[in-house]
XYZ file of C-alpha atoms in Angstrom:
771
model
C 132.794 72.282 -122.792
C 134.103 70.120 -119.946
C 137.657 71.320 -120.748
C 136.462 74.945 -120.733
C 134.876 74.538 -117.320
C 138.212 73.333 -115.959
C 140.491 75.906 -117.628
C 138.526 79.116 -117.009
C 138.585 78.951 -113.179
C 142.234 77.948 -113.283
C 143.112 80.938 -115.476
C 141.207 83.268 -113.176
C 143.323 82.094 -110.253
C 146.623 83.049 -111.993
C 148.207 86.448 -111.233
C 148.011 89.051 -113.993
C 150.919 88.641 -116.383
C 152.540 85.570 -114.827
C 152.308 82.274 -113.041
C 151.840 81.783 -109.304
C 155.569 81.257 -108.950
C 156.405 84.550 -110.664
C 158.979 86.720 -108.914
C 156.932 89.898 -109.607
C 153.385 89.311 -108.254
C 151.324 92.085 -106.697
C 149.635 91.931 -103.326
C 145.897 91.322 -103.586
C 144.868 92.198 -100.026
C 145.030 95.948 -99.426
C 144.629 95.412 -95.696
C 147.856 93.426 -95.598
C 150.549 95.218 -97.634
C 154.186 96.058 -97.029
C 157.062 98.184 -98.277
C 160.407 96.696 -99.177
C 163.653 98.656 -99.441
C 167.160 97.541 -100.297
C 170.011 98.785 -98.131
C 173.130 97.129 -99.558
C 174.591 94.234 -101.545
C 177.876 92.712 -100.327
C 180.128 92.424 -102.186
C 179.078 95.208 -104.538
C 180.461 93.293 -107.497
C 180.052 89.496 -107.687
C 182.407 87.031 -109.287
C 182.719 83.260 -109.621
C 182.719 81.529 -106.253
C 181.338 84.497 -104.272
C 178.085 84.559 -102.388
C 175.880 87.668 -102.105
C 174.575 89.134 -98.857
C 171.562 91.412 -99.300
C 170.232 93.632 -96.513
C 167.116 95.696 -96.439
C 164.027 96.768 -94.507
C 160.409 95.594 -94.507
C 157.580 97.797 -93.287
C 153.979 96.760 -92.686
C 151.852 99.502 -94.298
C 148.552 97.658 -93.988
C 146.088 97.314 -91.147
C 146.511 93.566 -90.646
C 149.323 91.635 -89.041
C 151.828 89.851 -91.314
C 152.111 86.684 -89.281
C 154.836 84.777 -91.169
C 156.859 87.283 -93.265
C 159.284 85.621 -95.679
C 161.822 87.313 -98.015
C 162.675 85.709 -101.371
C 165.539 86.610 -103.727
C 165.073 85.663 -107.382
C 167.697 86.069 -110.141
C 167.165 85.842 -113.884
C 170.046 84.465 -115.946
C 169.554 87.038 -118.714
C 172.232 89.780 -118.534
C 171.170 93.370 -119.223
C 173.819 94.394 -121.729
C 172.250 97.664 -122.927
C 170.849 100.672 -121.142
C 167.487 100.186 -122.820
C 167.252 96.709 -121.307
C 168.266 98.036 -117.899
C 165.493 100.610 -118.136
C 163.043 98.014 -119.387
C 163.662 95.686 -116.437
C 163.127 98.553 -114.043
C 159.912 99.784 -115.659
C 158.320 96.876 -117.524
C 159.519 93.486 -116.282
C 156.647 91.637 -117.969
C 158.794 91.343 -121.102
C 161.275 89.107 -119.264
C 161.061 85.506 -118.180
C 160.389 84.702 -114.548
C 163.432 84.922 -112.271
C 164.492 81.838 -110.349
C 164.329 81.868 -106.561
C 167.898 81.527 -105.262
C 167.495 82.347 -101.555
C 164.750 82.559 -98.939
C 164.725 83.753 -95.335
C 161.843 83.777 -92.872
C 161.676 86.599 -90.341
C 161.677 85.327 -86.757
C 158.629 87.330 -85.664
C 155.333 88.632 -86.976
C 155.157 92.164 -88.352
C 152.499 94.422 -86.830
C 150.915 97.341 -88.725
C 153.238 100.364 -89.043
C 156.148 98.260 -87.820
C 159.493 98.089 -89.651
C 162.153 95.418 -89.393
C 165.549 94.850 -91.031
C 166.378 91.646 -92.842
C 169.487 89.944 -94.199
C 169.465 87.188 -96.784
C 172.501 85.422 -98.223
C 172.581 83.929 -101.702
C 175.024 80.956 -101.710
C 177.706 80.901 -104.393
C 176.291 77.553 -105.614
C 173.082 79.359 -106.571
C 175.070 81.759 -108.758
C 176.897 79.363 -111.120
C 177.738 82.031 -113.719
C 180.900 82.485 -115.752
C 180.339 85.895 -117.272
C 183.068 88.412 -117.956
C 180.657 91.326 -117.337
C 176.965 91.059 -116.534
C 174.122 92.910 -114.831
C 171.603 90.301 -113.686
C 167.882 91.073 -113.221
C 166.966 90.453 -109.580
C 163.699 90.540 -107.627
C 163.056 90.813 -103.885
C 159.654 89.613 -102.703
C 157.938 89.565 -99.283
C 155.204 87.012 -98.739
C 152.916 85.799 -96.002
C 154.268 82.274 -95.650
C 156.691 80.348 -97.837
C 154.670 80.183 -101.051
C 154.894 82.969 -103.664
C 151.334 83.513 -104.875
C 149.191 86.479 -105.695
C 147.335 86.114 -102.411
C 150.477 85.725 -100.292
C 152.573 88.477 -101.836
C 152.871 91.647 -99.738
C 155.616 93.576 -101.604
C 157.998 93.126 -104.516
C 160.837 95.268 -105.932
C 163.179 94.834 -108.889
C 166.898 95.484 -108.675
C 170.210 94.340 -110.194
C 173.271 92.292 -109.309
C 176.587 93.160 -111.011
C 179.057 90.486 -112.085
C 182.686 90.873 -113.229
C 184.838 87.906 -114.182
C 188.021 89.417 -115.654
C 189.946 92.671 -115.068
C 188.662 95.789 -116.839
C 191.288 97.348 -119.096
C 189.845 100.781 -119.864
C 187.417 102.025 -117.224
C 185.098 104.960 -117.923
C 186.117 108.249 -116.333
C 183.252 109.634 -114.252
C 183.022 113.109 -112.792
C 180.545 114.338 -110.192
C 179.113 117.878 -109.926
C 176.796 118.604 -106.992
C 174.918 121.954 -106.953
C 174.476 123.856 -103.699
C 171.621 126.317 -104.167
C 169.095 128.104 -101.987
C 165.521 126.817 -101.628
C 162.462 128.674 -102.920
C 161.759 130.267 -99.530
C 160.529 133.897 -99.711
C 161.579 134.486 -96.093
C 165.226 134.327 -97.204
C 164.724 137.570 -99.108
C 162.253 139.345 -96.840
C 162.662 142.078 -94.219
C 165.352 141.829 -91.576
C 164.438 140.131 -88.340
C 164.247 136.746 -86.690
C 162.105 135.222 -89.433
C 164.734 135.986 -92.063
C 167.574 134.765 -89.832
C 165.718 131.518 -89.133
C 165.160 130.989 -92.860
C 168.884 131.355 -93.557
C 169.694 129.008 -90.683
C 167.384 126.391 -92.186
C 168.927 126.894 -95.625
C 172.667 126.928 -94.902
C 173.129 126.615 -91.138
C 173.935 123.588 -88.981
C 171.951 120.458 -89.930
C 170.572 122.150 -93.036
C 170.412 120.073 -96.245
C 173.514 121.869 -97.517
C 175.394 121.239 -94.287
C 174.415 117.567 -94.338
C 175.375 117.201 -98.009
C 178.837 118.664 -97.431
C 179.350 116.382 -94.444
C 178.097 113.274 -96.244
C 180.366 113.850 -99.255
C 183.443 114.682 -97.214
C 186.445 113.202 -98.994
C 184.460 112.144 -102.072
C 185.609 113.196 -105.588
C 182.938 115.816 -106.211
C 182.912 119.360 -107.587
C 180.590 121.850 -105.899
C 178.473 124.154 -108.071
C 177.531 127.012 -105.747
C 175.079 129.898 -105.907
C 177.199 132.857 -104.681
C 174.136 134.386 -103.010
C 174.610 131.837 -100.216
C 178.061 133.229 -99.470
C 177.301 136.906 -100.065
C 173.615 137.308 -99.164
C 171.502 140.099 -100.646
C 170.232 142.878 -98.435
C 167.006 142.588 -96.495
C 163.984 144.189 -98.152
C 163.169 146.546 -95.284
C 160.893 149.589 -95.568
C 163.681 151.881 -94.380
C 167.413 152.209 -94.932
C 170.269 151.460 -92.533
C 172.162 154.179 -90.773
C 175.390 155.179 -92.544
C 178.230 152.706 -92.030
C 180.634 153.519 -89.243
C 183.825 155.178 -90.501
C 186.805 152.888 -90.865
C 189.567 153.344 -88.270
C 192.330 155.691 -89.265
C 195.484 153.929 -90.497
C 197.439 155.820 -87.850
C 195.259 154.711 -84.967
C 196.740 152.207 -82.545
C 194.812 149.299 -81.079
C 193.954 149.068 -77.440
C 196.688 147.490 -75.340
C 194.181 144.902 -74.088
C 193.063 143.855 -77.536
C 194.599 140.700 -78.989
C 192.311 140.098 -81.998
C 190.731 142.345 -84.612
C 187.354 143.606 -83.550
C 184.204 142.758 -85.478
C 182.284 145.746 -86.850
C 179.016 146.327 -84.977
C 175.827 145.292 -86.734
C 173.591 147.914 -88.253
C 170.139 148.528 -86.835
C 168.058 148.214 -89.994
C 168.137 148.379 -93.727
C 168.813 146.704 -97.030
C 172.555 147.108 -97.241
C 174.704 144.425 -98.771
C 175.830 141.610 -96.558
C 179.029 141.033 -98.481
C 182.091 142.904 -99.629
C 181.781 144.996 -102.717
C 183.043 143.750 -106.023
C 185.908 146.188 -105.784
C 187.257 144.384 -102.753
C 186.718 147.221 -100.299
C 186.986 146.182 -96.678
C 184.549 148.830 -95.450
C 181.771 147.272 -93.404
C 178.339 147.460 -94.969
C 175.387 146.936 -92.638
C 172.737 144.395 -93.546
C 170.021 145.114 -91.056
C 169.672 143.257 -87.788
C 171.172 140.169 -89.361
C 174.768 141.205 -88.977
C 177.793 142.719 -90.599
C 179.883 142.328 -93.684
C 181.658 138.967 -93.740
C 185.422 139.175 -93.478
C 187.645 137.886 -96.219
C 188.659 134.261 -96.365
C 192.141 135.173 -95.224
C 190.795 136.249 -91.851
C 188.277 133.616 -90.888
C 186.123 134.304 -87.882
C 186.177 130.615 -86.970
C 188.217 129.944 -83.851
C 191.342 127.840 -84.122
C 191.199 124.381 -82.507
C 193.988 125.478 -80.194
C 192.180 128.602 -78.996
C 191.213 128.477 -75.331
C 187.854 130.122 -74.564
C 187.999 132.797 -71.911
C 185.723 132.664 -68.897
C 183.951 135.906 -69.796
C 183.594 135.129 -73.523
C 180.028 135.669 -74.693
C 178.491 133.535 -77.479
C 178.122 135.537 -80.664
C 174.550 135.884 -81.980
C 173.682 133.953 -85.114
C 173.219 136.307 -88.058
C 172.742 135.888 -91.767
C 176.256 137.174 -92.265
C 177.821 134.806 -89.752
C 176.079 131.845 -91.388
C 177.240 132.797 -94.869
C 180.760 133.556 -93.675
C 181.055 130.177 -92.020
C 179.893 128.407 -95.183
C 182.270 130.435 -97.354
C 185.241 129.614 -95.146
C 184.224 125.979 -95.189
C 184.135 125.831 -98.990
C 187.467 127.634 -99.158
C 188.990 124.828 -97.085
C 187.426 122.165 -99.335
C 188.437 123.793 -102.641
C 191.890 122.160 -102.936
C 190.385 118.636 -102.918
C 186.784 119.374 -103.933
C 186.836 122.145 -106.559
C 184.266 124.910 -106.282
C 182.484 126.265 -109.359
C 180.053 129.156 -109.162
C 176.778 129.929 -110.848
C 176.080 133.587 -111.583
C 174.741 135.415 -108.532
C 171.217 134.221 -107.640
C 171.393 131.402 -110.233
C 169.481 133.444 -112.836
C 166.932 131.765 -115.080
C 168.656 132.970 -118.229
C 166.260 131.177 -120.575
C 163.145 132.722 -119.028
C 164.738 136.159 -118.650
C 165.816 136.177 -122.279
C 162.359 135.117 -123.458
C 160.373 137.497 -121.251
C 162.651 140.521 -121.160
C 165.168 140.204 -123.966
C 168.877 140.858 -123.818
C 168.716 143.701 -121.286
C 166.926 141.581 -118.669
C 169.575 138.888 -118.915
C 172.400 141.435 -118.830
C 171.057 142.904 -115.579
C 171.481 139.497 -113.956
C 174.959 138.822 -115.312
C 176.730 142.165 -114.905
C 178.013 141.398 -111.414
C 181.370 139.587 -111.468
C 182.529 137.349 -108.668
C 184.000 139.248 -105.752
C 187.729 138.867 -105.047
C 186.892 136.756 -101.989
C 184.998 134.244 -104.129
C 187.542 134.281 -106.942
C 190.066 133.118 -104.382
C 187.920 129.982 -103.994
C 187.054 129.291 -107.646
C 186.813 131.067 -110.993
C 184.762 128.694 -113.167
C 181.258 130.044 -113.902
C 179.322 127.765 -116.276
C 176.119 128.483 -118.186
C 173.489 125.963 -117.068
C 170.149 126.641 -118.804
C 167.132 125.502 -116.822
C 165.084 124.953 -119.983
C 165.628 123.151 -123.243
C 167.721 125.083 -125.767
C 167.915 125.130 -129.523
C 170.892 126.137 -131.605
C 169.377 129.592 -132.016
C 168.430 130.158 -128.388
C 171.793 128.893 -127.092
C 173.610 131.150 -129.544
C 171.636 134.129 -128.216
C 172.377 133.246 -124.598
C 176.083 132.872 -125.312
C 176.226 136.157 -127.210
C 174.623 138.048 -124.317
C 176.901 136.309 -121.821
C 180.036 137.221 -123.781
C 178.887 140.817 -124.254
C 178.111 141.250 -120.556
C 180.978 139.389 -118.912
C 183.623 139.428 -121.645
C 184.152 135.663 -121.248
C 183.020 132.475 -122.980
C 181.427 130.184 -120.375
C 181.497 126.402 -120.392
C 177.962 125.134 -121.000
C 176.294 122.330 -119.080
C 173.956 120.380 -121.367
C 172.521 116.892 -121.245
C 174.015 114.414 -123.693
C 170.456 113.959 -124.979
C 170.491 117.529 -126.284
C 173.600 116.708 -128.319
C 172.833 113.159 -129.446
C 169.047 113.303 -129.604
C 168.721 110.041 -127.627
C 168.357 109.832 -123.833
C 170.269 106.564 -123.427
C 173.013 107.324 -125.886
C 176.021 108.728 -124.083
C 178.603 110.887 -125.797
C 182.000 109.268 -126.154
C 183.513 111.996 -124.007
C 181.948 114.506 -121.661
C 184.132 117.309 -123.009
C 182.772 118.651 -126.311
C 183.097 121.881 -128.253
C 180.437 123.540 -130.316
C 181.308 124.701 -133.784
C 181.707 128.268 -132.526
C 184.344 127.082 -130.035
C 182.176 127.072 -126.909
C 183.197 124.265 -124.506
C 180.362 121.961 -123.480
C 180.177 119.428 -120.666
C 177.555 116.837 -121.624
C 176.110 115.271 -118.486
C 174.268 111.946 -118.609
C 170.646 112.781 -117.889
C 169.241 109.315 -116.966
C 172.209 108.592 -114.728
C 171.958 112.014 -113.106
C 168.285 111.301 -112.378
C 169.399 108.624 -109.919
C 170.534 111.562 -107.761
C 166.951 112.888 -107.450
C 164.308 112.233 -104.826
C 162.468 109.963 -107.274
C 165.302 107.457 -107.621
C 164.017 104.999 -104.997
C 165.764 103.955 -101.806
C 169.552 104.074 -101.485
C 170.177 100.449 -102.324
C 167.969 100.256 -105.398
C 169.192 103.543 -106.873
C 172.811 102.468 -106.356
C 172.231 99.124 -108.070
C 170.436 100.904 -110.912
C 173.349 103.305 -111.315
C 175.849 100.433 -111.434
C 173.723 98.524 -113.944
C 173.457 101.530 -116.284
C 177.153 102.377 -116.126
C 178.100 98.735 -116.685
C 175.807 98.581 -119.722
C 177.393 101.812 -120.997
C 180.843 100.332 -120.585
C 179.903 97.157 -122.458
C 178.931 99.127 -125.566
C 182.546 100.147 -126.232
C 184.743 98.412 -123.651
C 188.032 99.170 -125.385
C 187.483 102.915 -125.923
C 188.567 105.654 -123.529
C 185.384 107.462 -122.537
C 183.960 109.683 -119.819
C 180.662 110.392 -118.058
C 179.450 113.379 -116.056
C 176.979 113.087 -113.222
C 175.180 116.354 -112.501
C 172.795 116.360 -109.549
C 169.707 118.573 -109.918
C 169.376 122.087 -108.555
C 166.351 121.106 -106.490
C 164.876 117.759 -105.526
C 168.229 116.185 -104.767
C 168.448 112.776 -103.168
C 169.238 112.721 -99.478
C 172.877 113.303 -98.502
C 173.212 109.631 -97.511
C 171.879 108.523 -100.898
C 174.241 110.872 -102.733
C 177.160 109.560 -100.713
C 176.267 105.954 -101.525
C 176.063 106.766 -105.240
C 179.390 108.582 -105.344
C 181.234 106.036 -103.231
C 179.853 103.148 -105.340
C 181.577 104.581 -108.411
C 184.894 104.210 -106.572
C 184.364 100.532 -105.753
C 183.624 99.078 -109.202
C 186.334 98.306 -111.773
C 184.563 99.721 -114.848
C 184.468 103.282 -113.438
C 187.314 105.628 -112.477
C 186.354 108.878 -110.697
C 188.047 112.020 -112.029
C 187.844 115.717 -111.262
C 185.310 117.735 -113.205
C 188.103 120.250 -113.793
C 189.921 117.610 -115.833
C 186.799 117.016 -117.932
C 186.516 120.761 -118.511
C 190.120 120.859 -119.705
C 189.269 118.147 -122.230
C 186.289 120.178 -123.432
C 188.389 123.273 -124.072
C 190.745 121.322 -126.318
C 188.159 119.156 -128.106
C 187.390 119.417 -131.811
C 184.769 121.914 -132.903
C 182.209 119.344 -133.984
C 179.342 119.273 -131.482
C 175.927 120.767 -132.192
C 172.467 120.847 -130.692
C 170.257 118.010 -131.917
C 167.311 119.117 -134.055
C 164.930 116.863 -132.111
C 166.464 116.086 -128.715
C 163.290 114.606 -127.264
C 161.630 115.518 -124.002
C 163.601 115.569 -120.762
C 162.832 112.864 -118.229
C 162.516 115.399 -115.422
C 161.682 119.105 -115.439
C 161.956 121.951 -112.976
C 158.516 123.164 -113.986
C 157.476 126.352 -115.771
C 159.042 129.683 -114.978
C 156.746 132.304 -113.396
C 158.720 135.071 -115.116
C 156.597 136.949 -117.642
C 157.049 140.104 -119.683
C 154.982 142.012 -117.102
C 157.112 140.590 -114.299
C 160.332 141.623 -116.032
C 158.913 145.149 -116.526
C 158.121 145.343 -112.807
C 161.625 144.139 -112.006
C 163.076 146.821 -114.275
C 160.963 149.545 -112.583
C 162.087 148.392 -109.165
C 165.726 148.501 -110.247
C 165.294 152.048 -111.532
C 163.578 153.082 -108.296
C 166.379 151.592 -106.193
C 168.962 153.423 -108.289
C 167.082 156.732 -108.064
C 166.698 156.457 -104.299
C 170.449 156.008 -104.134
C 170.926 159.408 -105.796
C 169.480 161.248 -102.776
C 170.951 159.187 -99.933
C 174.191 160.021 -98.197
C 176.859 157.328 -98.767
C 174.377 155.284 -100.773
C 176.662 152.683 -102.381
C 175.717 149.996 -99.887
C 172.004 150.759 -100.331
C 172.160 150.586 -104.120
C 174.191 147.394 -104.193
C 172.094 145.787 -101.452
C 168.837 146.396 -103.269
C 170.339 145.451 -106.609
C 171.325 142.086 -105.169
C 167.921 141.618 -103.571
C 166.273 142.255 -106.943
C 168.630 139.749 -108.600
C 166.890 137.048 -106.582
C 163.594 137.773 -108.358
C 165.022 136.403 -111.606
C 166.355 133.194 -110.054
C 165.859 129.685 -111.423
C 164.713 128.546 -107.973
C 161.222 129.941 -108.649
C 160.502 127.448 -111.441
C 157.455 125.485 -110.381
C 157.039 127.811 -107.346
C 154.813 130.608 -108.638
C 153.341 131.385 -105.198
C 156.751 131.850 -103.587
C 157.852 133.969 -106.555
C 154.820 136.223 -106.170
C 155.605 136.783 -102.479
C 159.176 137.833 -103.285
C 158.035 140.239 -106.000
C 155.442 141.766 -103.670
C 157.956 142.058 -100.845
C 160.616 143.859 -102.866
C 158.083 146.177 -104.499
C 156.445 147.044 -101.173
C 159.790 147.685 -99.483
C 161.034 150.056 -102.176
C 157.733 151.921 -102.389
C 157.770 152.386 -98.623
C 161.289 153.849 -98.716
C 160.271 156.330 -101.405
C 157.347 157.465 -99.218
C 159.549 158.236 -96.218
C 160.575 161.597 -97.700
C 157.331 163.542 -98.044
C 155.518 166.861 -97.860
C 153.255 167.302 -94.857
C 149.642 167.988 -95.780
C 148.297 171.368 -94.600
C 145.718 174.112 -95.198
C 147.217 177.585 -95.720
C 145.489 181.006 -95.477
C 147.155 183.432 -97.877
C 145.830 186.978 -97.210
C 148.148 189.014 -99.403
C 148.702 189.951 -102.976
C 152.292 188.778 -102.786
C 154.205 186.719 -100.229
C 155.445 183.190 -99.438
C 153.866 179.813 -98.777
C 155.412 177.747 -95.979
C 155.778 174.054 -96.972
C 157.088 171.448 -94.506
C 159.135 168.498 -95.822
C 159.985 165.571 -93.524
C 162.601 162.813 -93.835
C 161.661 159.671 -91.922
C 164.630 157.697 -93.266
C 167.496 156.631 -91.014
C 169.956 158.369 -93.291
C 170.347 161.982 -94.497
C 169.118 162.919 -97.952
C 170.211 165.597 -100.364
C 169.250 167.100 -103.720
C 165.544 166.498 -103.143
C 163.611 168.726 -105.502
C 160.276 170.312 -104.479
C 157.892 171.541 -107.164
C 154.621 173.389 -106.467
C 151.881 173.400 -109.094
C 148.726 175.476 -108.516
C 145.638 173.828 -109.936
C 143.784 177.195 -110.424
C 144.912 180.533 -111.874
C 144.041 182.475 -108.676
C 147.511 181.649 -107.350
C 150.792 182.006 -109.221
C 154.051 180.294 -108.148
C 156.813 182.813 -108.810
C 159.896 180.534 -108.492
C 160.461 176.918 -107.525
C 162.608 176.207 -104.444
C 166.181 175.041 -104.635
C 167.128 171.372 -103.941
C 166.605 170.365 -100.320
C 168.853 168.517 -97.867
C 167.505 166.913 -94.702
C 169.084 165.113 -91.792
C 167.977 161.628 -90.821
C 164.591 161.898 -89.133
C 164.585 165.661 -89.724
C 162.238 168.226 -91.209
C 162.587 171.559 -92.947
C 160.194 174.390 -93.792
C 160.527 175.783 -97.297
C 159.201 179.272 -98.127
C 158.058 179.556 -101.726
C 157.265 183.021 -103.213
C 153.765 183.265 -104.716
C 151.294 185.885 -105.966
C 147.563 185.961 -105.218
C 145.565 187.069 -108.246
C 141.998 186.437 -107.117
C 140.115 185.060 -104.163
C 139.259 181.375 -103.883
C 140.286 177.905 -102.712
C 143.337 176.743 -104.711
C 144.651 173.115 -104.577
C 148.435 173.091 -104.924
C 150.330 169.921 -105.862
C 153.499 169.559 -103.773
C 155.697 167.265 -105.858
C 158.902 165.806 -104.396
C 161.359 164.251 -106.844
C 164.821 162.780 -107.060
C 167.264 164.506 -109.410
C 166.250 161.993 -112.091
C 162.562 162.800 -111.742
C 161.364 159.836 -109.672
C 158.474 160.969 -107.419
C 158.837 160.751 -103.647
C 156.313 160.884 -100.842
C 153.344 159.657 -102.837
C 150.281 158.791 -100.763
C 148.021 156.134 -102.264
C 149.901 156.670 -105.498
C 149.088 160.386 -105.623
C 151.086 163.531 -104.876
C 150.345 165.519 -101.740
C 147.999 168.475 -102.224
C 148.051 171.656 -100.153
C 144.825 173.642 -99.713
C 145.490 177.380 -100.067
C 142.768 179.890 -99.149
C 143.727 182.849 -101.390
C 142.482 186.362 -100.488
C 144.586 189.039 -102.278
C 144.970 192.452 -100.575
C 143.592 194.467 -103.606
C 140.210 192.875 -103.063
C 139.667 192.230 -99.412
C 141.139 195.535 -98.094
C 138.485 197.705 -99.810
C 135.780 195.468 -98.577
C 137.071 195.769 -95.051
C 137.294 199.623 -95.234
C 133.814 199.849 -96.717
C 132.403 197.641 -94.022
C 134.094 199.761 -91.325
C 132.753 203.049 -92.819
C 129.296 201.600 -93.055
C 129.409 200.488 -89.463
C 130.457 204.036 -88.355
C 127.588 205.633 -90.291
C 125.010 203.222 -88.898
C 126.181 203.701 -85.324
C 126.077 207.528 -85.652
C 122.625 207.521 -87.214
C 121.306 205.228 -84.506
C 122.620 207.513 -81.772
C 121.092 210.600 -83.425
C 117.650 209.111 -83.729
C 117.711 207.890 -80.165
C 118.442 211.441 -78.675
C 115.678 213.343 -80.610
C 115.674 217.227 -81.598
C 117.924 219.505 -79.505
C 116.003 222.217 -77.238
C 116.751 225.980 -77.754
C 118.222 227.784 -74.660
C 118.716 231.629 -74.277
C 122.259 232.489 -73.575
C 122.656 235.099 -70.759
C 124.460 238.275 -71.681
C 127.547 239.381 -69.838
C 127.102 241.856 -67.001
C 128.982 244.677 -68.696
C 126.880 244.480 -71.840
C 123.766 246.778 -71.853
C 120.443 245.519 -72.921
C 119.492 246.451 -76.462
C 116.777 249.157 -77.005
C 114.432 249.636 -79.897
C 115.489 252.301 -82.259
C 119.132 252.032 -81.360
C 121.392 252.086 -84.322
C 123.779 249.223 -84.839
């Protein structure tokens, strides 16, 4: 009992899972906590006789002052020789012994709440008396209040790794890097033209955007870019009108102005949904894209000024447009392509898995039937299939079949090695594989690629984790020639600085040798046909989230495509309108909407509303018509509020009652932009009455135009045929004449008799005279 009384309080004072001297205690006082981040380890690879300098940052996240902050470095002499052990140290260090403190440094000043301070601590070579050939050593950084490491004094603690190499590495692992450049899930990118859309594109691909910063940070690094072509050839704006027809191209025989020294830039259009990029046929005709700008020029005629160009005094700064932003990015990638290869996703990065599930083969084909333009093919021609969801042998076979049928090519497929091996930490011997049907596959390492996400920790810790995992991979088969592929995620990428630190670290360690992803793809195309999808690949460590695409959504997308096509059949010079809207609708099926259902819904609503509004711009004007005849014509007014002429618009009149008969339907109508026309339709009045008449406007394919609240316009016709109303009018007139005459007769009374005097030469009559 006496022994129990002594031991129980002592046990209660120990930290959970370890002794007071443990290198992994947890702060007990929530009012006095800190964050600890690792910036760098110098040298990156240790060896016998070398000391280690560790830098980082401490931040006081509590509400109390840390009066005497002290940083401790602890190292455990237990090398992590497998990837499972590397993962275990990072996630569950309780299974390891306590690290030994090898260095301590006290900060010179107290740390106030919300204050951050950098630290540097050096581990002397004498504290690292190891003689390993290759080793990844478990390491802990701890911040305490005072010198002692106890549960009460600990303010922060993080686990990391130190890499050790004693002898030269004979056969380093080849490692390739692929970094996607895709658009964010921002509905404003695909909305109506205007400043809001331009600002969204500036944020996405303009100066200081994440894409701009990533390209700058990885300048000169051995990476391959995987680019969504929509960034370089933006879709049209989803306006509720159409742009004016494109200006005619100059005649080949025309001569430039004597004062002109450079080709002129086509003027921007005033509104519309036209394409912002050259057509797939390589035509150089400008296609307006709304207020955002003009068609980007080809890469052979960059609009970027030469460094030797001298600005003129009267030169005016060009306005920033969607087109100018995309053109600048395209020219930039074209310059990088010789040293940093450029691969392309299909336009809009379609979610092929979701499209195939929700809409079948036709939905996927709609997204894939647009080949790269000649301007983009001059930059790169590789277009891989990168499913956003898990695939089975059956589903992948279906995707590949549709891809081959639509494009006529067999794409390389990007799959995680887990989907081929069935184990997340088991890397394939080589990145380049071939399925049994001959399809080349690049198997990227999923856990390693996850270090390039936002959840990988600070730059220093994620870099040390990456080095520890690759070193453990190398130690499994150190004498074999092998390769790894690092594939950063579409969304949720690490910061550009973190990506740069990861990529550059692979160039500084002896067990890795960076190679071009093109070389890995060449290996895949010549590999044996032996790879297959694992029956049970396990769950992915990270996911993009569910796709908002449903069968109903795919049906709506299909209806919108048909409407855009049908509108093109009545517009003058409609190729730019059709292609612009087709590209805008491609964005609805993009992978970027996974996990972003609200943004997806806004894009669907915007495209549907814009197209419906365009179809309502050509309409019949409501009116009430008095038809006082047995036979004649009805005058119907049709207006065109579009900024472009229309033709072959068909008007049909349908009387809802038999009192009125439509003799013949009018011929197809043509209207100028903003114009109107009055159509006279022959009809016959059969009986009197109010007759509603449906005035139906259609495209040549039967798509209705000018609907109001989803209904056709109705004319109100007051029918009064001549055979009926004329007799009534004559009868009323005759009756009025009779009544007026009778009234006048009664008012005058009987007429008095008056003797008429005889003429002078006529004798008076006498009685008895004979006649």
